[in-house]
Amino acid sequence: MKKINVALVGLGFGGAFLPIYKEHPLVGKIKIFDTNSDLQEHFLKEIGADGCYNSFREILDDPETDAVHLVTPIPVHEEQTVQVLEAGKHCACTVPMAISLEGIRRITETVRKTRKKYMMMETTLYTYQFFHVKHLLESGRLGKIQFLRGSHYQDMSNWPSYWMGLPPMYYGTHAIAPMVALSGSRIKKVHCFGSGTMEDWLTKQYNNPYPVESAIFEFENGLKGEATRSLFETARVYQEGMFVYGSKMSFEWGFRDSDNPYITTLSSKETDARGRETNTEIIEVPNYYQMLPKEIQHFTVGGNFDPLNPQDSLRVGAGGGHHGSHPHLVHEFLMSIAEDRKPWIDEAISGNITAAGICAHASAMQDGKEVEIPLF
């Protein structure tokens, strides 16, 4: 297979992906760019790369670069993604895809016009927890899904200015994406309510009055799901939660993001008592590292990897970035290029996940009015 030359743009959060690209067997050269030259120099010195860029335009004009991974501020995702694709390069971009329906449609049309790969790098679809629930569903142990719920509680005070007052559901992808993937269906309608109040200065940038938004989504296959997202002035510990309620078994995220999840199993024993017996246990989720090249498996557990005892330290999921998702994201993006196929999280799935959040905020601004999600 031809080696793939990658440009990594944005080293704040994006720096976590640099060593993964460096060690992935499909990568030829990895070059970096950040508008903060000191940060760029730090990564060049501490982790190493095959070079750096002086501007974003330089990346677009580089004939050697095959693919670009954008880890940049939310308001520029649309424009930068389109520029990368039109420059004839494959594009991976952190969430969300865009912050308007027009932006999603523009990216979708550009992907199909250029025939380049696009992948939204949604971490929640590659976590230990998601893989485990997917396994329970496919094995039949979960039964049929009856209801889905997602949550993302996070305080964004003192973050960069573009975050200030952001409508919560504009960044609702972490709560929404697992529901879409597990349901096997796109979201078609939403009712959403905003709640609470914020300091006046926080409401001005996006004309958003709400620190918290809660939505009920209707899927095309008839399932329903609920998601809650908070951003400001809400005293709740951080959590990117996934809750799946099945006919035989249910999965519930722990109270804190790092807590082990709960599994509730419905007894099959028939009795004359009212209701059915249930058993609840807190489980340790396994690490599904086996689907990755050996060179990057250790990134699923981060600092907890023991090179002298690799099989044991890889056995359980603990410590890797966003619950072990980072190397899976990189691998899927690179494999889609190498195999000349669409990534799993392609422009259509990314568009539905992102649009569901945008339409949820539109509903909240109309006191819960039903809003249809466009088809991409």
Coordinates of C-alpha atoms in Angstrom, one line a residue:
M1 CA 0.0 0.0 0.0
K2 CA 1.2 3.5 -0.7
K3 CA 2.1 5.4 2.4
I4 CA -0.2 8.3 3.3
N5 CA 1.3 11.8 4.0
V6 CA -0.8 13.6 6.6
A7 CA -0.9 17.2 7.9
L8 CA -2.2 17.7 11.4
V9 CA -3.7 21.1 12.0
G10 CA -4.2 22.4 15.5
L11 CA -2.1 21.1 18.4
G12 CA -4.1 22.1 21.5
F13 CA -6.2 18.9 21.6
G14 CA -4.8 17.8 18.3
G15 CA -1.4 17.2 19.7
A16 CA -2.7 14.0 21.3
F17 CA -3.0 12.5 17.8
L18 CA 0.6 13.3 16.6
P19 CA 2.3 10.3 18.2
I20 CA -0.5 8.0 16.8
Y21 CA 0.1 9.2 13.3
K22 CA 3.9 8.9 13.8
E23 CA 3.6 5.2 14.7
H24 CA 0.8 4.1 12.3
P25 CA 2.2 1.8 9.7
L26 CA 0.2 3.4 6.8
V27 CA 1.7 6.9 7.4
G28 CA 4.6 8.2 5.3
K29 CA 5.2 11.7 6.5
I30 CA 3.4 13.6 9.3
K31 CA 3.7 17.4 9.3
I32 CA 2.1 19.8 11.7
F33 CA 0.7 23.3 11.9
D34 CA -0.6 25.6 14.6
T35 CA -1.1 29.4 14.7
N36 CA 0.8 29.3 18.0
S37 CA 4.4 28.9 16.8
D38 CA 5.6 28.2 20.4
L39 CA 3.2 25.3 20.6
Q40 CA 4.3 24.1 17.2
E41 CA 7.9 24.2 18.2
H42 CA 7.2 22.3 21.4
F43 CA 5.6 19.4 19.6
L44 CA 8.3 19.4 17.0
K45 CA 11.0 19.1 19.7
E46 CA 9.2 16.9 22.2
I47 CA 7.4 14.4 19.9
G48 CA 8.9 15.1 16.5
A49 CA 7.4 15.4 13.0
D50 CA 8.6 15.4 9.4
G51 CA 8.2 19.1 9.3
C52 CA 5.9 22.0 10.0
Y53 CA 4.0 24.6 8.0
N54 CA 4.0 28.4 8.2
S55 CA 0.4 28.8 7.1
F56 CA -2.8 26.9 6.3
R57 CA -2.5 27.9 2.7
E58 CA 0.9 26.2 2.6
I59 CA -0.8 22.9 3.5
L60 CA -3.4 23.3 0.7
D61 CA -0.6 24.0 -1.8
D62 CA 1.6 21.1 -0.7
P63 CA 1.5 18.4 -3.5
E64 CA 3.0 15.8 -1.1
T65 CA 0.1 16.0 1.4
D66 CA -2.6 13.4 0.9
A67 CA -4.8 14.0 3.9
V68 CA -5.5 16.7 6.5
H69 CA -6.7 16.2 10.1
L70 CA -8.4 19.4 11.4
V71 CA -8.5 20.0 15.1
T72 CA -9.3 23.7 14.9
P73 CA -12.0 26.1 16.4
I74 CA -15.6 25.2 15.7
P75 CA -16.5 28.3 13.7
V76 CA -13.9 27.5 11.0
H77 CA -14.7 23.8 10.5
E78 CA -16.9 24.4 7.5
E79 CA -14.6 26.7 5.6
Q80 CA -11.4 24.8 6.3
T81 CA -13.0 21.4 5.4
V82 CA -14.2 22.7 2.1
Q83 CA -10.8 24.2 1.3
V84 CA -9.1 20.9 2.1
L85 CA -11.4 18.9 -0.1
E86 CA -11.2 21.4 -3.0
A87 CA -7.4 21.2 -2.7
G88 CA -7.7 17.5 -3.6
K89 CA -6.9 16.2 -0.1
H90 CA -8.9 13.8 2.2
C91 CA -10.2 15.5 5.3
A92 CA -10.8 14.4 8.9
C93 CA -12.3 17.0 11.2
T94 CA -13.0 17.2 14.9
V95 CA -16.7 17.7 15.9
P96 CA -19.0 19.3 15.1
M97 CA -19.1 19.1 11.3
A98 CA -20.4 22.7 11.0
I99 CA -22.7 25.1 12.9
S100 CA -25.4 25.6 10.3
L101 CA -27.4 23.4 8.0
E102 CA -26.1 25.3 5.1
G103 CA -22.6 24.5 6.2
I104 CA -23.4 20.8 6.4
R105 CA -24.9 20.8 3.0
R106 CA -21.9 22.7 1.5
I107 CA -19.5 20.1 2.9
T108 CA -21.7 17.2 1.8
E109 CA -21.8 18.6 -1.8
T110 CA -18.1 19.2 -1.8
V111 CA -17.3 15.7 -0.7
R112 CA -19.4 14.3 -3.5
K113 CA -18.0 16.7 -6.1
T114 CA -14.3 16.1 -5.2
R115 CA -14.8 12.3 -4.4
K116 CA -12.4 12.7 -1.5
K117 CA -12.8 11.0 1.9
Y118 CA -14.4 13.0 4.7
M119 CA -14.7 11.8 8.3
M120 CA -16.0 13.6 11.4
M121 CA -13.8 12.4 14.2
E122 CA -16.5 11.6 16.8
T123 CA -14.7 10.1 19.8
T124 CA -17.8 8.5 21.4
L125 CA -18.2 6.0 18.5
Y126 CA -14.9 4.4 19.3
T127 CA -14.9 4.2 23.1
Y128 CA -14.5 1.0 25.1
Q129 CA -18.1 1.6 26.2
F130 CA -19.6 1.9 22.7
F131 CA -17.8 -1.2 21.4
H132 CA -19.1 -3.1 24.4
V133 CA -22.7 -2.1 23.9
K134 CA -22.4 -2.8 20.2
H135 CA -21.1 -6.3 21.0
L136 CA -24.0 -6.9 23.5
L137 CA -26.5 -5.8 20.8
E138 CA -25.0 -7.9 18.0
S139 CA -24.7 -10.9 20.2
G140 CA -28.4 -10.7 21.2
R141 CA -27.7 -10.3 24.9
L142 CA -29.2 -6.8 25.0
G143 CA -32.4 -7.8 23.2
K144 CA -34.1 -5.2 21.2
I145 CA -33.4 -1.5 22.0
Q146 CA -36.4 0.2 23.6
F147 CA -35.0 3.6 24.3
L148 CA -31.7 5.6 24.1
R149 CA -30.3 8.4 26.1
G150 CA -27.2 10.6 25.8
S151 CA -25.7 13.2 28.0
H152 CA -22.8 15.7 27.9
Y153 CA -22.3 17.8 31.0
Q154 CA -19.2 20.1 30.8
D155 CA -18.4 23.6 32.1
M156 CA -16.7 25.7 29.4
S157 CA -15.8 28.8 31.5
N158 CA -12.3 30.1 30.7
W159 CA -12.2 28.2 27.4
P160 CA -11.4 30.2 24.1
S161 CA -13.7 33.0 23.3
Y162 CA -15.6 31.2 20.5
W163 CA -17.1 28.8 23.1
M164 CA -18.7 31.6 25.1
G165 CA -22.5 31.3 25.0
L166 CA -22.4 28.5 22.4
P167 CA -25.8 26.9 22.0
P168 CA -25.4 23.6 23.9
M169 CA -26.8 21.4 21.2
Y170 CA -24.4 22.9 18.6
Y171 CA -21.9 20.7 20.4
G172 CA -24.3 17.9 21.1
T173 CA -22.6 15.3 19.0
H174 CA -21.0 13.3 21.9
A175 CA -24.5 12.8 23.3
I176 CA -26.3 12.2 20.0
A177 CA -23.8 10.1 17.9
P178 CA -24.0 6.8 19.9
M179 CA -27.8 6.9 19.7
V180 CA -27.7 7.3 15.9
A181 CA -25.1 4.5 15.5
L182 CA -26.8 2.0 17.8
S183 CA -30.3 2.7 16.5
G184 CA -29.2 1.9 12.9
S185 CA -31.4 4.8 11.8
R186 CA -31.2 8.5 11.1
I187 CA -32.9 11.1 13.3
K188 CA -35.8 12.7 11.5
K189 CA -37.5 14.9 14.1
V190 CA -36.7 16.7 17.3
H191 CA -38.5 18.6 20.1
C192 CA -36.1 20.5 22.4
F193 CA -36.4 22.8 25.4
G194 CA -33.8 25.2 26.7
S195 CA -33.5 25.7 30.5
G196 CA -31.9 28.1 32.9
T197 CA -30.4 31.5 32.4
M198 CA -26.8 32.8 31.9
E199 CA -25.0 36.0 32.6
D200 CA -26.0 38.6 30.0
W201 CA -22.5 38.8 28.3
L202 CA -22.7 35.0 27.6
T203 CA -25.9 35.4 25.6
K204 CA -24.7 37.9 23.0
Q205 CA -22.2 36.1 20.7
Y206 CA -24.7 33.5 19.5
N207 CA -28.0 35.1 20.7
N208 CA -28.5 32.0 22.8
P209 CA -30.1 32.4 26.2
Y210 CA -29.8 28.8 27.5
P211 CA -27.0 27.1 29.5
V212 CA -28.8 23.7 29.2
E213 CA -30.8 22.1 26.4
S214 CA -32.7 18.8 26.5
A215 CA -34.1 17.1 23.4
I216 CA -36.4 14.2 22.4
F217 CA -35.4 12.8 19.1
E218 CA -37.5 10.6 16.8
F219 CA -35.6 8.1 14.6
E220 CA -36.8 7.0 11.2
N221 CA -37.3 3.4 12.4
G222 CA -39.6 4.6 15.2
L223 CA -37.2 4.6 18.2
K224 CA -37.0 7.6 20.4
G225 CA -34.0 9.0 22.3
E226 CA -33.3 11.8 24.7
A227 CA -30.2 13.9 25.1
T228 CA -29.2 16.7 27.5
R229 CA -26.3 19.0 27.0
S230 CA -25.0 21.7 29.5
L231 CA -22.2 24.2 28.9
F232 CA -22.3 27.0 31.5
E233 CA -23.3 27.8 35.1
T234 CA -24.5 24.3 35.8
A235 CA -22.9 22.4 38.8
R236 CA -22.6 18.9 37.4
V237 CA -19.5 16.8 37.2
Y238 CA -18.2 16.1 33.6
Q239 CA -19.8 13.2 31.8
E240 CA -20.2 12.1 28.2
G241 CA -22.8 9.5 28.9
M242 CA -24.4 6.8 26.9
F243 CA -27.5 5.0 28.2
V244 CA -29.1 2.1 26.3
Y245 CA -32.3 0.4 27.5
G246 CA -32.9 -3.1 26.0
S247 CA -35.6 -5.7 26.4
K248 CA -33.1 -8.1 28.1
M249 CA -30.3 -5.9 29.3
S250 CA -29.6 -2.2 29.8
F251 CA -26.3 -0.2 29.9
E252 CA -25.9 3.0 32.0
W253 CA -22.9 5.2 32.2
G254 CA -21.4 5.8 35.6
F255 CA -22.0 9.1 37.5
R256 CA -18.7 10.6 36.6
D257 CA -17.2 10.2 33.1
S258 CA -14.4 7.9 34.5
D259 CA -16.7 5.7 36.5
N260 CA -17.4 2.1 35.5
P261 CA -20.9 1.5 33.9
Y262 CA -23.9 -0.3 35.3
I263 CA -25.4 -3.4 33.6
T264 CA -29.0 -4.3 34.5
T265 CA -30.3 -7.7 33.4
L266 CA -33.9 -8.7 33.3
S267 CA -34.6 -12.2 34.6
S268 CA -36.2 -14.7 32.3
K269 CA -37.7 -16.6 35.2
E270 CA -41.5 -16.6 35.2
T271 CA -43.1 -15.9 38.6
D272 CA -46.5 -14.9 40.0
A273 CA -44.9 -11.8 41.5
R274 CA -45.6 -8.4 40.1
G275 CA -42.8 -7.3 37.8
R276 CA -39.7 -9.3 36.8
E277 CA -36.5 -9.7 38.8
T278 CA -33.5 -7.6 37.8
N279 CA -29.9 -8.0 38.5
T280 CA -27.6 -4.9 38.5
E281 CA -23.8 -5.0 38.5
I282 CA -21.0 -2.5 37.9
I283 CA -18.7 -3.9 35.2
E284 CA -15.2 -3.3 34.0
V285 CA -15.4 -2.7 30.2
P286 CA -12.9 -4.6 28.0
N287 CA -10.6 -3.0 25.6
Y288 CA -11.3 -3.8 21.9
Y289 CA -7.7 -3.1 20.8
Q290 CA -7.4 -6.3 18.6
M291 CA -8.9 -4.5 15.6
L292 CA -5.9 -2.1 15.5
P293 CA -2.4 -2.6 14.1
K294 CA 0.0 -3.7 16.8
E295 CA 2.0 -0.5 16.5
I296 CA -0.8 1.7 17.8
Q297 CA -2.6 -0.6 20.2
H298 CA -0.9 0.9 23.2
F299 CA -2.5 4.2 22.6
T300 CA -5.9 2.7 23.7
V301 CA -4.6 2.7 27.3
G302 CA -2.2 5.7 27.2
G303 CA 0.1 5.9 30.2
N304 CA -1.2 2.6 31.6
F305 CA 0.5 0.6 28.9
D306 CA 3.2 -1.7 30.2
P307 CA 5.6 -2.8 27.3
L308 CA 6.9 -5.6 29.4
N309 CA 3.4 -7.0 29.9
P310 CA 1.5 -5.8 26.9
Q311 CA -1.4 -8.3 26.8
D312 CA -2.3 -7.8 30.4
S313 CA -2.1 -4.0 30.3
L314 CA -4.2 -3.9 27.1
R315 CA -6.8 -6.3 28.5
V316 CA -9.0 -3.6 30.2
G317 CA -9.9 -0.2 29.0
A318 CA -8.3 2.5 31.1
G319 CA -6.4 5.7 30.5
G320 CA -6.5 6.1 26.7
G321 CA -7.6 9.4 25.3
H322 CA -11.5 9.7 25.3
H323 CA -11.8 6.1 26.5
G324 CA -9.4 4.6 24.0
S325 CA -11.0 6.1 20.9
H326 CA -8.1 8.2 19.5
P327 CA -6.1 5.4 17.7
H328 CA -9.4 3.9 16.4
L329 CA -10.3 7.2 14.8
V330 CA -6.9 7.6 13.1
H331 CA -6.9 4.0 11.9
E332 CA -10.4 4.2 10.4
F333 CA -9.6 7.5 8.5
L334 CA -6.3 6.1 7.1
M335 CA -7.9 2.7 6.2
S336 CA -10.7 4.5 4.3
I337 CA -8.1 6.1 2.1
A338 CA -6.0 3.0 1.7
E339 CA -9.0 0.9 0.8
D340 CA -10.7 3.7 -1.3
R341 CA -14.0 3.5 0.6
K342 CA -16.1 5.9 2.6
P343 CA -15.1 6.1 6.3
W344 CA -17.8 4.7 8.7
I345 CA -18.6 8.2 10.0
D346 CA -19.0 9.7 6.5
E347 CA -20.6 12.9 5.4
A348 CA -24.2 11.5 5.6
I349 CA -23.9 10.1 9.1
S350 CA -21.9 13.2 10.3
G351 CA -24.5 15.4 8.8
N352 CA -27.4 13.7 10.6
I353 CA -25.6 13.8 13.9
T354 CA -24.6 17.4 13.6
A355 CA -27.9 18.6 12.1
A356 CA -29.9 16.9 14.9
G357 CA -28.1 19.2 17.3
I358 CA -28.6 22.4 15.2
C359 CA -32.3 21.6 14.7
A360 CA -32.6 20.9 18.4
H361 CA -31.4 24.4 19.3
A362 CA -33.8 25.8 16.6
S363 CA -36.6 23.9 18.4
A364 CA -35.5 25.2 21.8
M365 CA -35.7 28.8 20.5
Q366 CA -39.3 28.1 19.5
D367 CA -40.3 26.7 22.9
G368 CA -40.1 23.0 21.9
K369 CA -41.7 23.2 18.4
E370 CA -41.2 20.1 16.3
V371 CA -38.4 20.6 13.8
E372 CA -37.6 18.2 10.9
I373 CA -34.0 17.1 10.3
P374 CA -33.0 17.6 6.7
L375 CA -31.8 14.6 4.7
F376 CA -28.2 14.8 3.6

